[in-house]
Amino acid sequence: MNNAEFRSERIAEAPDFLGAEADGEFRNGLREWLARELPRVAGDLIGTAALHSVEFRRKWEDHLCCAGLSGLGWPRELGGHSLPLGKQAIFHEECARAGAPLAVNMIGHGIVAPTIIAYGSAEQKRRFLPSILDNSQVWCQGYSEPGAGSDLAAIATRAERRGDVYVVNGQKIWTSFANIADQCLLLVRTTLDGAPRKGISVLLADMHLPGVSVRPIRQITGEADFNEVFFDNVEVPADCRLGEENAGWKIAMDAANYERSTYFVPRIVRMQAELEALVRLAAGTRRRGRTAIDDPAIRSAIGELHINLHALRLYADRILEMAEQGVPPGVDGSSVKLLWSESHQRLFELAMEILGPDAALGPQEISAPAQGRWGRDFLWTKAETVLAGTSEIHRNIIAERGLGLPR
Ligand SMILES: Cc1cc2nc3c(=O)[nH]c(=O)nc-3n(C[C@H](O)[C@H](O)[C@H](O)COP(=O)(O)OP(=O)(O)OC[C@H]3O[C@@H](n4cnc5c(N)ncnc54)[C@H](O)[C@@H]3O)c2cc1C
């Protein structure tokens, strides 16, 4: 199997998501535009790993912005299109279906912008939103710290008010995109009094301020997608505080919810394409004297993944329907995160079983199947049961809030 086969992500057979019939014209227009523009902008990169590099992702994102495909859900008066969630989901679905890469400024668009729209002052909206809309400023999210991940309320990065500024000292970790970000949605402790959750504020912090330093962390894949970020007497203007002082916990929790309704749509669509590629891999690989797809254990595992994928589509439909009525995803959000991340890991484990020792061949080896992408993505999926809440935390949420089990 060559790389083009692995990344031939156009999946004509996949059923459509919510709103498909009513929004058919919107979907078809988008599909035609993507089918024309992606090959035109990507050229030779189609079917190669470089299509998913930060450089191309930024170029493609800029192209979407220039075509007006930005701020889809934002109110018109802020430069957006006021599209309902169903249509936003279709946009994400069609991009994934066309094989377009994920955005780099996904935190800016998916989390920061809706949070500023909900909680920002008129001045903050004027100041920060246009540069997200036109993609000229990339955002990161500074929540986790060495002593505060699952237990986010334990954050220790201090912000002390001195006149017109907050003086910030402390460390964040696992901060995705911090090495290229211009701004950070930063969670800080503004008082040590009272319950930990009641002493947290949110700052919109410029990453280029004196005293901010970023150190990339190399992952198991060899790439460095996230970073440590150090704040050493960084003076953040007080008018960059989002919402009231010490009222940041609710803002941080709401920010996570904005993203959850559409977050999994492209990931589920991509997983469908990967599962199709896995079936082709199994049909084209011989192991233990027969084609892998003829092995009952492999067939059964592929069948299970198809069932999980179907369940994920149903979950995603329900979450979108609820979100359109203003209901946050709640326990369903945990179920879909858990099922998606664990099924995605299983898919790539199965690829490793099918490939056997060939799975270890890296992109530099001429005979590496799919230029080593199966192995690289297998390693990357290890992060998926940790990011956006670990599997253990989501199981706790399902057990306590969904099933009413004791703590
Ligand atoms: C690829 C990737 C990108 C990320 N990007 C960002 C980002 O941009 N910004 C950001 O702020 N953070 C980011 N994170 C951090 C992520 O949010 C944290 O890793 C996650 O919340 C877990 O926190 P932790 O790593 O401190 O682990 P810990 O919370 O220390 O957990 C360690 C282990 O203990 C388990 N555990 C902890 N508490 C409980 C409990 N109550 N019950 C049962 N088990 C428990 C966990 O499940 C885990 O297995 C990213 C992480 C990854 C992997």
Coordinates of C-alpha atoms and ligand atoms in Angstrom, one line a residue:
M1 CA 0.0 0.0 0.0
N2 CA 1.4 3.4 -0.9
N3 CA 1.0 6.6 1.0
A4 CA -1.6 7.9 -1.5
E5 CA -3.8 4.9 -0.7
F6 CA -3.5 5.5 3.0
R7 CA -4.4 9.1 2.7
S8 CA -7.0 8.8 0.0
E9 CA -9.5 10.2 2.4
R10 CA -12.4 11.0 0.1
I11 CA -15.2 8.8 1.3
A12 CA -18.1 9.0 -1.0
E13 CA -20.0 6.2 0.8
A14 CA -20.1 7.7 4.3
P15 CA -23.6 8.6 5.4
D16 CA -24.2 12.3 6.1
F17 CA -24.6 13.9 9.5
L18 CA -27.5 15.9 11.0
G19 CA -29.4 18.3 8.8
A20 CA -28.3 16.5 5.6
E21 CA -31.5 16.8 3.6
A22 CA -32.5 20.4 4.5
D23 CA -28.9 21.5 4.1
G24 CA -28.2 19.6 0.8
E25 CA -27.5 22.7 -1.2
F26 CA -25.1 24.1 1.3
R27 CA -23.3 20.7 1.5
N28 CA -23.1 20.2 -2.2
G29 CA -21.7 23.7 -2.8
L30 CA -19.1 23.1 -0.1
R31 CA -18.2 19.7 -1.5
E32 CA -17.7 21.1 -5.0
W33 CA -15.6 24.0 -3.7
L34 CA -13.4 21.6 -1.7
A35 CA -13.0 19.2 -4.5
R36 CA -11.7 22.0 -6.7
E37 CA -9.7 24.1 -4.2
L38 CA -7.8 21.5 -2.1
P39 CA -5.9 19.9 -5.1
R40 CA -5.3 23.4 -6.5
V41 CA -3.8 24.7 -3.3
A42 CA -2.0 21.5 -2.2
G43 CA -0.7 20.4 -5.6
D44 CA 1.9 17.7 -5.2
L45 CA 1.3 17.5 -1.5
I46 CA -1.9 15.5 -2.0
G47 CA -1.3 12.0 -0.6
T48 CA 1.8 12.9 1.3
A49 CA 2.6 13.5 4.9
A50 CA 3.4 17.1 4.1
L51 CA -0.3 17.8 3.6
H52 CA -0.6 17.5 7.4
S53 CA 2.5 19.7 8.2
V54 CA 2.0 22.9 10.2
E55 CA 3.1 24.9 7.2
F56 CA 0.5 23.5 4.8
R57 CA -2.2 23.5 7.5
R58 CA -1.6 27.3 8.0
K59 CA -1.6 27.9 4.2
W60 CA -4.9 26.0 3.9
E61 CA -6.5 27.8 6.8
D62 CA -5.5 31.1 5.3
H63 CA -7.2 30.0 2.0
L64 CA -10.4 29.1 3.9
C65 CA -10.4 32.6 5.6
C66 CA -9.8 34.4 2.2
A67 CA -12.8 32.4 0.8
G68 CA -14.9 33.7 3.7
L69 CA -15.1 30.2 5.3
S70 CA -14.2 31.5 8.8
G71 CA -16.3 32.6 11.8
L72 CA -19.2 30.4 10.5
G73 CA -21.0 30.4 13.9
W74 CA -20.1 34.0 14.9
P75 CA -22.8 36.7 14.9
R76 CA -22.9 38.8 11.7
E77 CA -22.1 42.0 13.5
L78 CA -18.8 40.5 14.5
G79 CA -17.9 39.5 11.0
G80 CA -19.3 35.9 11.1
H81 CA -22.0 34.1 9.2
S82 CA -24.4 33.2 12.1
L83 CA -24.7 29.6 10.8
P84 CA -26.5 27.1 13.0
L85 CA -24.5 24.3 14.5
G86 CA -25.8 21.7 12.0
K87 CA -24.3 23.7 9.1
Q88 CA -21.0 24.2 11.0
A89 CA -20.9 20.4 11.5
I90 CA -21.5 19.9 7.8
F91 CA -18.5 22.2 7.1
H92 CA -16.2 20.1 9.4
E93 CA -17.6 16.9 7.9
E94 CA -17.1 17.9 4.3
C95 CA -13.5 19.2 5.1
A96 CA -12.7 15.8 6.6
R97 CA -14.4 13.9 3.8
A98 CA -12.3 15.9 1.2
G99 CA -9.1 14.9 3.1
A100 CA -8.3 18.5 4.1
P101 CA -5.9 18.8 7.0
L102 CA -7.0 20.0 10.5
A103 CA -6.7 23.7 11.3
V104 CA -3.6 25.0 13.3
N105 CA -5.6 27.8 14.9
M106 CA -8.3 25.3 16.1
I107 CA -8.0 26.7 19.7
G108 CA -8.5 30.2 18.4
H109 CA -11.6 29.4 16.3
G110 CA -13.1 26.5 18.4
I111 CA -12.5 27.7 22.0
V112 CA -11.2 31.2 22.3
A113 CA -13.5 33.1 19.9
P114 CA -16.8 31.7 21.3
T115 CA -15.5 32.4 24.9
I116 CA -14.6 36.0 24.0
I117 CA -18.0 36.4 22.3
A118 CA -19.7 35.2 25.4
Y119 CA -17.6 36.9 28.1
G120 CA -15.5 39.6 26.5
S121 CA -16.0 43.4 26.8
A122 CA -16.9 45.3 23.6
E123 CA -13.2 46.5 23.5
Q124 CA -11.9 42.9 23.9
K125 CA -14.2 41.8 21.0
R126 CA -12.9 44.6 18.8
R127 CA -9.3 43.9 19.8
F128 CA -9.0 40.1 19.6
L129 CA -11.7 38.7 17.2
P130 CA -10.7 40.2 13.8
S131 CA -7.2 38.6 14.1
I132 CA -8.8 35.2 14.8
L133 CA -11.3 35.7 11.9
D134 CA -8.5 36.4 9.4
N135 CA -6.1 33.9 11.1
S136 CA -3.3 36.4 11.6
Q137 CA -3.0 35.4 15.3
V138 CA -2.7 31.8 16.5
W139 CA -3.9 31.0 20.0
C140 CA -2.9 28.4 22.5
Q141 CA -4.6 27.2 25.8
G142 CA -2.6 27.5 29.0
Y143 CA -4.5 25.4 31.5
S144 CA -2.5 22.3 32.5
E145 CA 0.5 22.6 34.9
P146 CA 3.0 20.0 36.2
G147 CA 0.8 19.7 39.4
A148 CA -2.6 20.3 37.8
G149 CA -3.9 18.3 34.9
S150 CA -7.0 16.2 35.7
D151 CA -7.3 18.3 38.9
L152 CA -7.3 21.6 37.1
A153 CA -8.5 23.5 40.2
A154 CA -5.0 23.0 41.7
I155 CA -3.3 25.4 39.2
A156 CA -0.6 27.4 40.9
T157 CA 0.5 30.0 38.3
R158 CA 0.0 33.3 40.2
A159 CA -1.2 36.6 38.8
E160 CA -0.9 39.5 41.2
R161 CA -2.6 42.7 40.4
R162 CA -0.2 45.7 40.5
G163 CA -1.8 48.9 39.3
D164 CA -2.8 48.4 35.6
V165 CA -1.2 45.0 35.2
Y166 CA -1.2 41.5 36.4
V167 CA 2.2 40.2 37.2
V168 CA 2.3 36.5 36.2
N169 CA 4.7 33.9 37.5
G170 CA 4.5 30.1 37.0
Q171 CA 4.6 27.3 34.5
K172 CA 2.2 25.6 32.1
I173 CA 2.8 22.3 30.4
W174 CA 1.5 20.3 27.4
T175 CA 0.5 23.6 25.8
S176 CA -0.3 22.7 22.2
F177 CA 0.9 25.2 19.5
A178 CA 2.6 27.5 22.2
N179 CA 5.7 27.4 20.0
I180 CA 3.9 29.2 17.2
A181 CA 1.1 31.0 19.2
D182 CA 0.7 34.8 19.4
Q183 CA -1.9 34.7 22.2
C184 CA -2.8 32.4 25.1
L185 CA -6.1 31.8 26.9
L186 CA -4.4 31.6 30.3
L187 CA -5.7 30.2 33.5
V188 CA -4.2 31.9 36.6
R189 CA -4.6 32.0 40.3
T190 CA -5.6 35.5 41.5
T191 CA -6.2 34.7 45.2
L192 CA -5.1 32.0 47.6
D193 CA -8.2 32.6 49.8
G194 CA -11.2 30.4 49.8
A195 CA -11.9 27.3 47.7
P196 CA -9.4 26.6 44.9
R197 CA -12.0 27.0 42.2
K198 CA -13.0 30.5 43.5
G199 CA -9.5 31.9 43.1
I200 CA -9.0 31.4 39.4
S201 CA -9.1 34.1 36.6
V202 CA -8.7 34.0 32.8
L203 CA -6.2 36.3 31.0
L204 CA -5.8 36.9 27.3
A205 CA -2.0 36.9 27.4
D206 CA 0.3 38.0 24.6
M207 CA 2.9 35.3 24.0
H208 CA 5.4 37.8 22.9
L209 CA 5.5 39.7 26.2
P210 CA 8.9 39.9 28.0
G211 CA 9.3 37.0 30.4
V212 CA 7.4 34.4 28.4
S213 CA 9.5 31.5 27.3
V214 CA 8.5 28.3 25.5
R215 CA 10.3 25.0 25.5
P216 CA 9.0 22.3 23.1
I217 CA 8.5 18.8 24.4
R218 CA 9.4 16.0 22.1
Q219 CA 6.8 13.2 21.8
I220 CA 7.1 9.5 21.2
T221 CA 6.4 10.2 17.5
G222 CA 9.6 12.4 17.3
E223 CA 7.5 15.5 16.7
A224 CA 7.1 18.4 19.2
D225 CA 3.4 19.4 19.1
F226 CA 3.2 20.7 22.7
N227 CA 5.4 22.7 25.0
E228 CA 6.3 23.9 28.4
V229 CA 5.6 27.6 28.9
F230 CA 7.3 29.6 31.6
F231 CA 6.1 33.0 33.0
D232 CA 8.7 35.1 34.7
N233 CA 7.3 38.4 36.0
V234 CA 5.2 38.8 32.9
E235 CA 3.1 42.0 33.0
V236 CA -0.3 41.3 31.4
P237 CA -2.4 44.5 31.1
A238 CA -5.4 44.3 33.5
D239 CA -7.8 45.0 30.7
C240 CA -6.8 41.6 29.2
R241 CA -8.7 39.8 32.0
L242 CA -11.7 38.0 30.6
G243 CA -14.8 38.3 32.9
E244 CA -14.6 39.1 36.6
E245 CA -11.6 38.5 38.8
N246 CA -11.8 35.1 40.5
A247 CA -14.7 34.0 38.3
G248 CA -12.5 32.1 35.8
W249 CA -13.5 28.6 36.7
K250 CA -16.9 28.9 35.0
I251 CA -15.4 30.6 32.0
A252 CA -12.9 27.8 31.6
M253 CA -15.5 25.1 31.9
D254 CA -17.8 26.9 29.4
A255 CA -14.9 27.3 27.0
A256 CA -14.4 23.5 26.9
N257 CA -18.1 23.0 26.2
Y258 CA -18.1 25.3 23.1
E259 CA -15.8 23.0 21.3
R260 CA -17.3 19.7 22.3
S261 CA -20.4 19.8 20.2
T262 CA -18.6 19.8 16.8
Y263 CA -15.1 18.6 18.0
F264 CA -15.7 14.9 17.1
V265 CA -17.4 15.4 13.7
P266 CA -14.2 15.6 11.7
R267 CA -12.5 13.0 13.8
I268 CA -15.2 10.4 13.3
V269 CA -15.3 11.1 9.5
R270 CA -11.5 10.7 9.4
M271 CA -11.8 7.5 11.4
Q272 CA -14.2 6.1 8.8
A273 CA -11.5 6.8 6.1
E274 CA -8.8 5.2 8.2
L275 CA -11.0 2.1 8.8
E276 CA -11.5 1.8 5.0
A277 CA -7.7 2.0 4.6
L278 CA -7.3 -0.7 7.3
V279 CA -9.6 -3.0 5.4
R280 CA -7.6 -2.4 2.2
L281 CA -4.4 -3.1 4.2
A282 CA -5.8 -6.4 5.6
A283 CA -6.9 -7.4 2.1
G284 CA -3.5 -6.7 0.7
T285 CA -1.2 -8.2 3.4
R286 CA -0.3 -11.8 3.9
R287 CA 0.4 -13.1 7.4
R288 CA 0.8 -16.7 8.7
G289 CA 0.2 -18.2 5.2
R290 CA -3.0 -16.3 4.3
T291 CA -4.4 -12.9 3.6
A292 CA -4.9 -11.0 6.8
I293 CA -8.5 -10.3 6.1
D294 CA -9.2 -14.1 6.0
D295 CA -8.0 -14.4 9.6
P296 CA -11.2 -14.7 11.8
A297 CA -9.6 -12.7 14.7
I298 CA -8.8 -9.8 12.3
R299 CA -12.3 -9.9 10.7
S300 CA -14.0 -9.9 14.1
A301 CA -11.8 -6.9 15.3
I302 CA -12.7 -5.0 12.1
G303 CA -16.4 -5.8 12.6
E304 CA -16.2 -4.4 16.2
L305 CA -14.6 -1.2 14.9
H306 CA -17.4 -0.8 12.4
I307 CA -20.0 -1.1 15.2
N308 CA -18.1 1.4 17.4
L309 CA -18.0 3.9 14.4
H310 CA -21.7 3.5 13.9
A311 CA -22.3 4.2 17.6
L312 CA -20.1 7.2 17.4
R313 CA -22.1 8.7 14.5
L314 CA -25.3 8.2 16.5
Y315 CA -23.7 9.9 19.6
A316 CA -22.4 12.8 17.5
D317 CA -25.9 13.3 16.0
R318 CA -27.4 13.4 19.5
I319 CA -24.8 15.8 20.8
L320 CA -25.4 18.2 17.9
E321 CA -29.1 18.0 18.3
M322 CA -28.8 18.8 22.0
A323 CA -26.3 21.6 21.3
E324 CA -28.7 23.2 18.8
Q325 CA -31.2 23.4 21.7
G326 CA -28.6 25.0 23.9
V327 CA -28.0 21.8 26.0
P328 CA -24.3 21.1 26.8
P329 CA -23.0 17.6 25.9
G330 CA -22.7 16.5 29.5
V331 CA -22.2 12.7 30.0
D332 CA -22.7 12.0 26.3
G333 CA -19.6 14.1 25.7
S334 CA -17.6 11.8 27.9
S335 CA -19.0 8.7 26.3
V336 CA -18.1 9.9 22.8
K337 CA -14.6 11.0 23.8
L338 CA -14.0 7.6 25.5
L339 CA -15.4 5.5 22.6
W340 CA -13.6 7.5 19.9
S341 CA -10.2 7.6 21.6
E342 CA -10.1 3.9 22.6
S343 CA -11.5 2.7 19.2
H344 CA -9.0 4.9 17.4
Q345 CA -6.2 3.3 19.4
R346 CA -7.6 -0.1 18.6
L347 CA -7.7 0.6 14.9
F348 CA -4.0 1.4 14.8
E349 CA -3.1 -1.5 17.1
L350 CA -4.8 -3.7 14.6
A351 CA -2.7 -2.2 11.8
M352 CA 0.4 -3.0 13.8
E353 CA -0.8 -6.6 14.1
I354 CA -1.5 -6.9 10.4
L355 CA 1.8 -5.3 9.4
G356 CA 4.0 -7.3 11.9
P357 CA 7.7 -6.3 11.8
D358 CA 7.1 -4.0 8.7
A359 CA 5.2 -1.7 11.1
A360 CA 8.5 -0.7 12.6
L361 CA 9.8 0.7 9.3
G362 CA 10.1 4.5 9.4
P363 CA 9.5 7.0 6.6
Q364 CA 13.2 6.9 5.6
E365 CA 12.9 3.2 4.6
I366 CA 11.9 2.8 0.9
S367 CA 9.9 -0.3 1.6
A368 CA 8.0 1.2 4.6
P369 CA 4.2 0.6 4.1
A370 CA 2.4 3.9 3.5
Q371 CA 5.7 5.8 4.2
G372 CA 5.6 4.7 7.8
R373 CA 2.3 6.6 8.5
W374 CA 0.6 3.6 10.2
G375 CA 3.4 3.4 12.7
R376 CA 3.5 7.2 13.2
D377 CA -0.2 7.4 13.8
F378 CA -0.2 4.3 16.0
L379 CA 2.2 6.2 18.3
W380 CA 0.2 9.4 18.1
T381 CA -3.0 7.7 19.2
K382 CA -1.4 7.0 22.6
A383 CA -2.0 10.7 23.4
E384 CA -5.7 10.5 22.6
T385 CA -6.7 8.8 25.8
V386 CA -5.0 11.6 27.7
L387 CA -5.8 14.8 26.0
A388 CA -9.2 16.5 26.6
G389 CA -9.6 14.5 29.8
T390 CA -8.1 11.0 30.4
S391 CA -10.1 7.8 30.0
E392 CA -10.2 7.4 33.8
I393 CA -11.7 10.8 34.3
H394 CA -14.3 10.2 31.7
R395 CA -15.2 6.8 33.2
N396 CA -15.6 8.6 36.6
I397 CA -17.9 11.1 35.0
I398 CA -20.0 8.4 33.3
A399 CA -20.1 6.4 36.5
E400 CA -21.0 9.2 38.9
R401 CA -23.1 11.6 36.8
G402 CA -24.5 9.2 34.2
L403 CA -25.1 6.0 36.2
G404 CA -25.4 7.6 39.6
L405 CA -22.7 5.4 41.2
P406 CA -21.2 6.5 44.5
R407 CA -17.8 8.4 44.4
Ligands
LIG1 C1 -1.5 15.7 22.8 C2 -1.9 16.5 24.1 C3 -2.2 17.9 23.9 C4 -2.5 18.7 25.0 N1 -2.7 20.0 24.8 C5 -3.0 20.8 25.9 C6 -3.2 22.2 25.8 O1 -3.1 22.7 24.7 N2 -3.4 22.9 26.9 C7 -3.4 22.4 28.1 O2 -3.6 23.1 29.1 N3 -3.3 21.1 28.3 C8 -3.0 20.2 27.2 N4 -2.9 18.9 27.4 C9 -2.8 18.3 28.8 C10 -4.0 17.5 29.1 O3 -5.2 18.2 29.3 C11 -3.6 16.7 30.4 O4 -2.5 15.8 30.1 C12 -4.7 15.9 31.0 O5 -5.7 16.7 31.5 C13 -4.2 14.9 32.1 O6 -3.5 15.6 33.1 P1 -2.0 15.2 33.5 O7 -1.2 14.9 32.3 O8 -1.5 16.1 34.5 O9 -2.2 13.8 34.2 P2 -2.7 13.5 35.7 O10 -3.9 14.3 36.0 O11 -1.6 13.7 36.7 O12 -3.1 12.0 35.7 C14 -2.2 10.9 35.8 C15 -2.9 9.6 35.8 O13 -3.8 9.6 36.9 C16 -5.1 9.3 36.5 N5 -6.0 10.1 37.4 C17 -5.9 11.4 37.8 N6 -7.0 11.7 38.6 C18 -7.8 10.6 38.7 C19 -9.0 10.4 39.4 N7 -9.6 11.3 40.1 N8 -9.5 9.1 39.2 C20 -8.9 8.2 38.5 N9 -7.7 8.4 37.8 C21 -7.2 9.6 37.9 C22 -5.2 9.9 35.1 O14 -6.3 9.3 34.4 C23 -3.9 9.5 34.5 O15 -3.9 8.1 34.1 C24 -2.5 18.1 26.3 C25 -2.3 16.7 26.5 C26 -1.9 15.9 25.4 C27 -1.7 14.5 25.6

